[in-house]
Amino acid sequence: MNKKRLIGRIDVKNEHVIKGIHLEGLRKVGNPNDFAKKYYDDGIDEIIFMDAVAAYYDRNSLSHIIEKACECIFVPITVGGGIRTIADIKNALNSGADKVAINTQAIHNPSFITEASRIFGSQCIVASIVAKKVMDNSWEAYIENGREPTGKNVVEWAQELQKLGAGEIMLTSLDHEGTKRGFEVNLYQAVINKINIPIIASGGMGTTNDAINLLNNANVDAVAVASVLHYNLESISTIKKEIKVNNIKIRI
Amino acid sequence: MKIAVIDYDIGNVKSILNALSNVGVESILTRDEEILLNSDGVVLPGVGAFSHGMDNLKKYNLIDIINNYIATNKPFLGICLGMQLLLEKSEEFGLSKGLGIINGTVKKLIVKHPDYQNLPHVSWNELHPHSIPWEETILDGVKTASDVYFVHSYVAQVENNNNILSCTTYSDNTFCSAVKKDNVYGVQFHPEKSGDIGLHIIKKFVNICDSIRNKGI
């Protein structure tokens, strides 16, 4: 069996870690480098930095945060938010990121995913989907950090992204994001058997049981956690130990 | 002591330089022949396509330099694509010729378990011993089943069991995750992305470089 990954997701706005609900109502909660270092020391498997406002300004401003982070963090680092061009990807990788997460630009220009994965390898390209439920078992993809609907069906879009060359998909539930009421399990169930690239589930974790419930019911590869870690609700070692006790493989 | 990381324009090398610095060694990113040949250890990093990697090694005239360096019997470490390039050939995007230092072929990772067919293999996964004892190698002091970070779709099919330092199982496929031939090492995983265990492995490589330097080969 494959080991599941626990990923610390750090949304950043103007140098601060921020956290909202449904990606809105953002509050400052700390320093991104301090958070990342603490999560690394506590045994996180991976870190994702998202520039929360980059989409509005067409640029990603996390370079110096990434540069500093990779001096002391020796697990994979993904950067997302405002990645629009091949030069943006180069810049992120040169800063020390291992992967980039792309949402808005993939919708505007799907062939960007193909071009990026051809140049940098698919392992480097994480397609990010923000999903909002429209009716039972149907979700619509949103862009601009969850503000703009696209008319695209999430399951079909995920399949297309795989064909285009994405190496992983980070799937965020807009309805559950920031609510701490658990993952939107049926969203992941709807997508999981339709693609065979890794899925990172993001949005809604409030307790370790939420992660266990998701992993027992939808075979995602990774869970991204924000609030639980930012607000110190549970420690990374406790989360991992509990996941392992439930017969789910994870690095301890 | 000096460790050189080969600069051939392929992927993110910042983390490798940072990891070397973290274990307390001076390193330099270079493609300069004299610096490479005079280093106490050489690291060949790399992510991406095999043929692209070989093309860039050719473009910067690095193939002879690498062969000449390895002939000195000083330690060499290939990471991820850098390990795969040590083999004779790869089947990625048609057939491409490799450095041919280790006998074998790079092939697509075939996974058939119904629940685990995802590729690339992006995961922390376990190292298990194979033919070579780990003592006095880069895996000295690493516990069996330790987790390291993998991200790849191709694997090295190594002909000679005596070159297989560790193996790893993903889905229903067990593949070679580290190779060793004399002082040439290759690892399919990313030690620079594998937390404390990864840093330990890099430290062991540095220690091997140091002891060979002191012996004055």
XYZ file of C-alpha atoms in Angstrom:
469
model
C 0.000 0.000 0.000
C 1.043 3.533 -0.700
C 1.951 5.853 2.183
C -0.346 8.814 2.575
C 1.185 12.269 2.803
C 0.295 14.915 5.345
C 0.849 18.334 3.813
C 0.965 21.656 5.621
C -0.824 24.255 3.518
C 0.248 27.813 4.215
C -1.729 30.590 2.524
C 0.235 33.819 2.405
C -0.771 37.433 1.902
C 1.781 40.231 2.137
C 4.309 38.163 4.116
C 1.728 36.897 6.605
C 0.104 33.515 6.964
C -3.598 34.099 6.554
C -6.599 31.912 7.035
C -10.180 32.494 6.023
C -13.377 30.555 5.655
C -14.335 29.486 2.130
C -11.113 31.353 1.136
C -12.747 34.629 2.293
C -12.504 36.829 5.410
C -8.754 36.381 5.650
C -7.085 36.807 9.043
C -3.381 37.108 9.765
C -2.203 34.213 11.902
C 1.605 34.254 11.766
C 4.890 34.223 9.869
C 5.085 31.759 6.956
C 8.721 30.762 7.502
C 8.208 30.182 11.233
C 5.161 28.032 10.520
C 6.921 26.019 7.813
C 10.007 25.379 9.954
C 7.884 24.258 12.890
C 5.875 21.888 10.678
C 9.118 20.470 9.240
C 10.587 19.930 12.702
C 7.348 18.213 13.747
C 7.504 15.746 10.826
C 5.335 17.190 8.053
C 5.701 15.330 4.729
C 5.435 18.338 2.456
C 4.713 22.079 2.500
C 2.507 24.061 0.129
C 2.768 27.848 0.053
C -0.129 29.599 -1.679
C -0.022 33.285 -2.537
C -3.606 34.117 -1.613
C -3.890 37.382 -3.496
C -1.534 36.782 -6.426
C -4.414 35.981 -8.743
C -5.623 39.591 -8.549
C -2.233 41.078 -9.260
C -0.999 38.541 -11.823
C 2.127 37.781 -9.886
C 3.490 35.489 -7.254
C 5.507 37.219 -4.582
C 6.650 34.283 -2.516
C 10.206 33.959 -3.934
C 12.063 35.183 -0.886
C 9.847 33.144 1.454
C 10.630 30.013 -0.583
C 14.342 30.853 -0.704
C 14.479 31.156 3.050
C 12.299 28.085 3.622
C 14.446 25.721 1.556
C 17.555 26.603 3.551
C 16.169 24.739 6.537
C 13.326 22.586 5.238
C 14.242 19.296 3.594
C 10.884 18.046 2.398
C 9.167 18.924 -0.902
C 7.896 22.467 -1.271
C 5.101 23.503 -3.635
C 4.291 27.093 -4.501
C 1.021 28.317 -5.991
C -0.971 31.437 -6.692
C -0.455 33.682 -9.703
C 1.651 31.233 -11.738
C 0.900 32.395 -15.303
C 3.983 31.893 -17.430
C 6.905 29.536 -17.984
C 9.092 32.305 -16.527
C 6.960 32.272 -13.343
C 7.590 28.534 -12.988
C 11.325 28.961 -13.586
C 11.385 31.693 -10.995
C 9.580 29.523 -8.428
C 11.897 26.552 -9.058
C 14.990 28.745 -8.938
C 13.810 30.028 -5.572
C 13.906 26.414 -4.370
C 10.357 25.132 -4.944
C 10.007 21.562 -6.209
C 6.555 21.950 -7.708
C 4.121 24.653 -8.716
C 0.350 24.645 -8.305
C -1.607 26.120 -11.206
C -5.327 26.925 -11.295
C -6.463 30.113 -13.062
C -3.973 29.926 -15.908
C -4.921 26.305 -16.638
C -8.526 27.424 -17.160
C -7.535 30.388 -19.353
C -5.062 28.377 -21.387
C -5.173 24.579 -20.868
C -2.160 24.020 -23.144
C -0.060 25.864 -20.538
C -0.215 22.670 -18.420
C 1.073 20.620 -21.361
C 3.846 23.060 -22.146
C 4.877 23.326 -18.485
C 4.967 19.569 -17.933
C 6.927 19.042 -21.148
C 9.564 21.564 -20.039
C 9.767 20.816 -16.318
C 8.370 17.265 -16.113
C 4.881 16.351 -14.964
C 6.190 15.649 -11.434
C 6.614 19.387 -11.112
C 3.118 20.438 -12.172
C 0.305 20.312 -9.637
C -3.025 21.288 -11.152
C -5.105 23.041 -8.533
C -8.903 22.790 -8.677
C -11.235 24.732 -6.388
C -14.605 22.957 -6.393
C -17.996 24.312 -5.409
C -21.003 22.046 -5.216
C -23.821 22.902 -7.649
C -26.071 19.908 -6.980
C -25.789 16.356 -5.645
C -22.652 14.790 -7.087
C -21.864 17.732 -9.301
C -19.255 20.406 -8.712
C -18.090 23.455 -10.626
C -14.458 24.587 -10.855
C -13.700 28.102 -9.551
C -10.715 30.345 -10.252
C -9.251 33.588 -8.861
C -8.856 32.013 -5.434
C -12.452 30.803 -5.346
C -14.175 33.949 -6.594
C -14.940 33.252 -10.234
C -17.035 30.349 -11.531
C -15.807 28.784 -14.768
C -18.705 26.602 -15.893
C -16.374 23.585 -15.906
C -17.487 20.331 -14.313
C -14.845 19.322 -11.748
C -14.707 15.603 -12.568
C -14.363 16.253 -16.296
C -11.825 19.018 -15.684
C -9.717 16.708 -13.495
C -9.689 14.102 -16.280
C -8.716 16.744 -18.807
C -5.910 18.043 -16.566
C -4.467 14.541 -16.346
C -4.540 14.261 -20.150
C -2.911 17.669 -20.458
C 0.040 16.417 -18.410
C -0.531 17.428 -14.776
C 1.450 15.262 -12.333
C -0.855 15.726 -9.352
C -4.170 17.355 -8.606
C -4.813 19.440 -5.516
C -8.581 19.476 -5.073
C -9.924 22.072 -2.651
C -13.533 22.052 -1.519
C -14.687 25.659 -1.439
C -17.745 24.732 0.619
C -15.674 23.023 3.319
C -12.535 25.190 3.217
C -11.818 26.847 6.549
C -14.920 25.396 8.204
C -13.130 22.646 10.158
C -16.217 20.454 9.623
C -14.458 17.657 7.784
C -13.497 16.924 4.188
C -16.117 16.813 1.449
C -15.733 13.041 1.107
C -18.140 12.519 -1.803
C -16.243 15.100 -3.898
C -13.102 12.969 -3.635
C -15.076 9.767 -4.187
C -16.450 11.263 -7.388
C -12.994 12.059 -8.767
C -10.777 9.297 -7.389
C -11.669 6.496 -9.807
C -11.710 8.763 -12.822
C -8.009 9.644 -12.792
C -4.756 7.884 -11.979
C -2.511 10.686 -10.881
C -2.179 11.497 -7.163
C -4.876 13.644 -5.530
C -4.205 16.031 -2.660
C -7.394 16.697 -0.682
C -7.651 20.181 0.765
C -10.302 21.958 2.774
C -12.231 21.199 5.918
C -10.036 19.235 8.283
C -10.958 20.036 11.880
C -9.765 16.898 13.663
C -7.651 13.835 12.886
C -10.854 11.821 12.593
C -11.765 13.902 9.544
C -8.556 12.773 7.831
C -9.126 9.142 8.845
C -12.719 9.288 7.621
C -11.581 10.687 4.274
C -8.739 8.183 3.820
C -11.022 5.261 4.702
C -13.652 6.342 2.200
C -11.710 7.876 -0.675
C -8.246 6.684 -1.678
C -6.603 10.104 -2.019
C -2.801 10.269 -1.829
C -2.424 13.215 0.456
C -4.315 15.476 2.816
C -3.522 19.144 3.153
C -4.037 20.719 6.549
C -4.101 24.383 7.481
C -6.276 25.541 10.404
C -5.568 22.495 12.581
C -1.844 23.239 12.423
C -2.030 27.037 12.330
C -4.171 27.167 15.456
C -2.269 24.303 17.096
C -5.436 22.245 17.513
C -3.557 18.968 17.095
C 0.140 18.189 16.663
C 1.553 16.615 13.504
C 2.904 13.632 15.447
C -0.480 13.005 17.080
C -2.269 13.227 13.742
C 0.173 10.806 12.110
C 0.138 8.331 14.990
C -3.647 8.232 15.013
C -3.768 7.739 11.263
C -1.311 4.850 11.591
C -3.268 3.255 14.464
C -6.188 3.148 12.028
C -4.180 0.924 9.677
C -3.472 3.637 7.152
C 0.162 3.796 6.067
C 1.974 7.035 6.776
C 5.555 8.040 7.521
C 6.111 8.476 11.247
C 37.039 19.200 1.588
C 35.105 20.086 -1.548
C 31.986 18.573 -3.019
C 30.926 19.594 -6.533
C 27.348 19.472 -7.774
C 27.212 19.140 -11.549
C 25.559 22.119 -13.225
C 23.880 20.995 -16.426
C 20.706 23.090 -16.337
C 18.371 20.420 -15.145
C 15.987 20.985 -12.279
C 16.192 22.536 -8.880
C 19.599 22.077 -7.261
C 19.225 24.640 -4.517
C 18.008 22.054 -2.026
C 21.006 19.802 -2.665
C 23.414 22.687 -2.049
C 21.445 23.611 1.073
C 21.477 20.011 2.301
C 25.265 19.768 1.817
C 25.692 23.007 3.675
C 23.370 21.724 6.408
C 25.662 18.725 7.001
C 28.590 21.130 7.211
C 30.395 20.794 3.890
C 31.487 23.328 1.330
C 29.919 22.694 -2.083
C 30.016 24.311 -5.467
C 27.643 24.181 -8.436
C 29.853 23.841 -11.501
C 30.509 22.304 -14.898
C 34.203 23.253 -14.898
C 36.440 20.291 -15.721
C 39.281 21.183 -13.400
C 37.038 21.885 -10.419
C 35.095 18.664 -10.968
C 38.203 16.488 -11.323
C 39.777 18.047 -8.236
C 36.689 17.629 -6.041
C 36.591 15.115 -3.228
C 33.066 14.127 -4.153
C 30.732 14.787 -7.082
C 26.930 14.859 -7.063
C 24.875 14.479 -10.245
C 21.365 15.786 -9.534
C 18.474 15.935 -11.977
C 14.774 15.645 -12.562
C 12.892 15.280 -15.809
C 13.389 13.299 -18.986
C 16.366 10.949 -19.477
C 17.145 12.060 -23.021
C 17.043 15.709 -21.966
C 19.539 14.912 -19.198
C 21.921 13.110 -21.562
C 21.587 15.870 -24.168
C 22.606 18.463 -21.595
C 25.547 16.373 -20.372
C 26.702 16.176 -23.999
C 26.076 19.864 -24.616
C 28.410 20.820 -21.773
C 30.996 18.104 -22.617
C 30.404 16.495 -19.247
C 30.376 12.837 -20.267
C 34.152 12.419 -20.541
C 34.650 14.519 -17.438
C 32.284 12.283 -15.443
C 33.995 9.128 -16.749
C 37.432 10.535 -15.963
C 36.318 11.549 -12.493
C 34.826 8.113 -11.760
C 38.053 6.482 -13.000
C 39.871 8.184 -10.101
C 37.727 6.050 -7.750
C 36.599 9.123 -5.814
C 32.973 9.048 -4.589
C 30.131 9.952 -6.935
C 26.425 10.250 -6.132
C 23.630 10.357 -8.719
C 20.251 11.504 -7.456
C 16.942 10.577 -9.154
C 17.548 11.191 -12.885
C 21.226 11.421 -11.912
C 21.048 7.767 -10.818
C 19.177 6.676 -13.936
C 21.796 8.319 -16.169
C 24.412 5.938 -14.680
C 22.771 3.040 -16.528
C 23.418 1.893 -20.092
C 20.136 2.987 -21.627
C 16.580 4.154 -21.066
C 13.287 3.333 -22.731
C 11.781 6.737 -21.865
C 10.557 8.408 -25.114
C 12.190 5.777 -27.330
C 15.630 4.372 -26.593
C 18.383 6.680 -25.290
C 21.924 5.803 -24.389
C 23.135 6.496 -20.833
C 26.547 6.792 -19.192
C 26.823 2.989 -18.989
C 28.605 2.920 -15.644
C 26.089 0.472 -14.180
C 24.756 -2.381 -16.340
C 21.034 -2.202 -16.896
C 18.143 -0.355 -18.474
C 15.779 2.371 -17.253
C 12.183 1.267 -17.808
C 8.702 2.530 -17.068
C 7.519 1.647 -13.571
C 4.732 -0.881 -14.205
C 2.101 -1.059 -11.460
C -0.897 -3.355 -11.637
C -2.376 -3.467 -8.146
C -6.027 -2.439 -8.661
C -5.949 0.144 -5.869
C -2.564 1.664 -6.681
C -1.899 2.472 -10.276
C -1.028 6.116 -9.861
C 1.987 7.429 -11.736
C 4.227 9.254 -11.128
C 5.088 7.405 -7.927
C 4.943 10.418 -5.611
C 5.319 9.153 -2.094
C 7.400 8.535 0.954
C 8.396 4.920 0.707
C 10.605 2.352 2.412
C 14.213 1.325 1.813
C 14.984 -2.362 2.176
C 18.395 -4.043 1.906
C 19.157 -6.208 -1.116
C 22.504 -7.771 -2.050
C 24.948 -5.366 -0.445
C 25.249 -4.847 3.319
C 24.668 -1.183 4.236
C 27.637 -0.870 6.601
C 30.235 1.572 5.321
C 27.972 2.691 2.464
C 25.818 5.830 2.204
C 23.044 3.831 3.920
C 25.218 3.043 6.938
C 23.110 3.609 10.060
C 19.807 3.794 8.144
C 17.218 1.461 9.630
C 15.504 -1.054 7.359
C 12.118 0.276 6.185
C 13.109 3.915 6.706
C 10.965 6.288 4.643
C 12.416 8.532 1.965
C 10.754 10.706 -0.673
C 10.239 9.429 -4.212
C 8.920 11.151 -7.309
C 9.438 9.275 -10.581
C 7.730 7.211 -13.278
C 10.772 5.259 -14.486
C 13.000 2.815 -12.629
C 16.454 1.334 -13.058
C 16.437 -2.337 -13.971
C 19.926 -3.259 -12.800
C 21.475 -6.411 -14.305
C 23.970 -7.276 -11.622
C 22.479 -7.981 -8.176
C 25.764 -6.909 -6.633
C 25.037 -3.356 -7.736
C 21.696 -3.180 -5.893
C 22.055 -1.400 -2.567
C 18.373 -1.128 -1.679
C 14.959 -1.901 -3.060
C 11.520 -0.393 -2.571
C 8.014 -1.663 -3.265
C 5.323 0.483 -4.835
C 1.952 -1.088 -5.583
C 2.898 -4.608 -6.765
C 6.318 -3.647 -8.127
C 9.622 -3.954 -6.251
C 12.312 -1.832 -7.847
C 15.916 -0.882 -7.231
C 15.978 2.321 -5.161
C 19.754 2.647 -4.671
C 22.788 1.364 -6.568
C 26.446 1.016 -5.694
C 29.443 0.081 -7.785
C 32.726 0.668 -6.009
C 32.512 4.338 -5.000
C 29.723 5.223 -7.426
C 26.332 5.560 -5.765
C 22.920 6.308 -7.165
C 19.628 6.880 -5.374
C 16.208 6.973 -7.027
C 14.748 8.961 -4.110
C 15.556 12.535 -3.117
C 17.755 12.557 0.011
C 17.620 16.370 -0.030
C 13.821 16.106 0.353
C 13.700 13.225 2.807
C 13.951 14.999 6.145
C 16.450 13.783 8.766
C 17.031 10.381 7.114
C 17.899 12.116 3.845
C 20.353 14.453 5.568
C 21.879 11.432 7.301
C 22.443 9.741 3.913
C 24.054 12.894 2.521
C 26.225 13.096 5.627
C 27.341 9.489 5.093
C 28.255 10.278 1.481
C 30.288 13.244 2.687
C 31.990 11.040 5.287
C 32.950 8.534 2.587
C 34.390 11.394 0.496
C 36.337 12.560 3.510
C 37.802 9.159 4.364
C 38.853 8.495 0.764
C 40.431 11.924 0.594
C 42.384 11.169 3.754
C 43.596 7.899 2.292
C 44.957 10.003 -0.551
C 43.832 8.088 -3.608
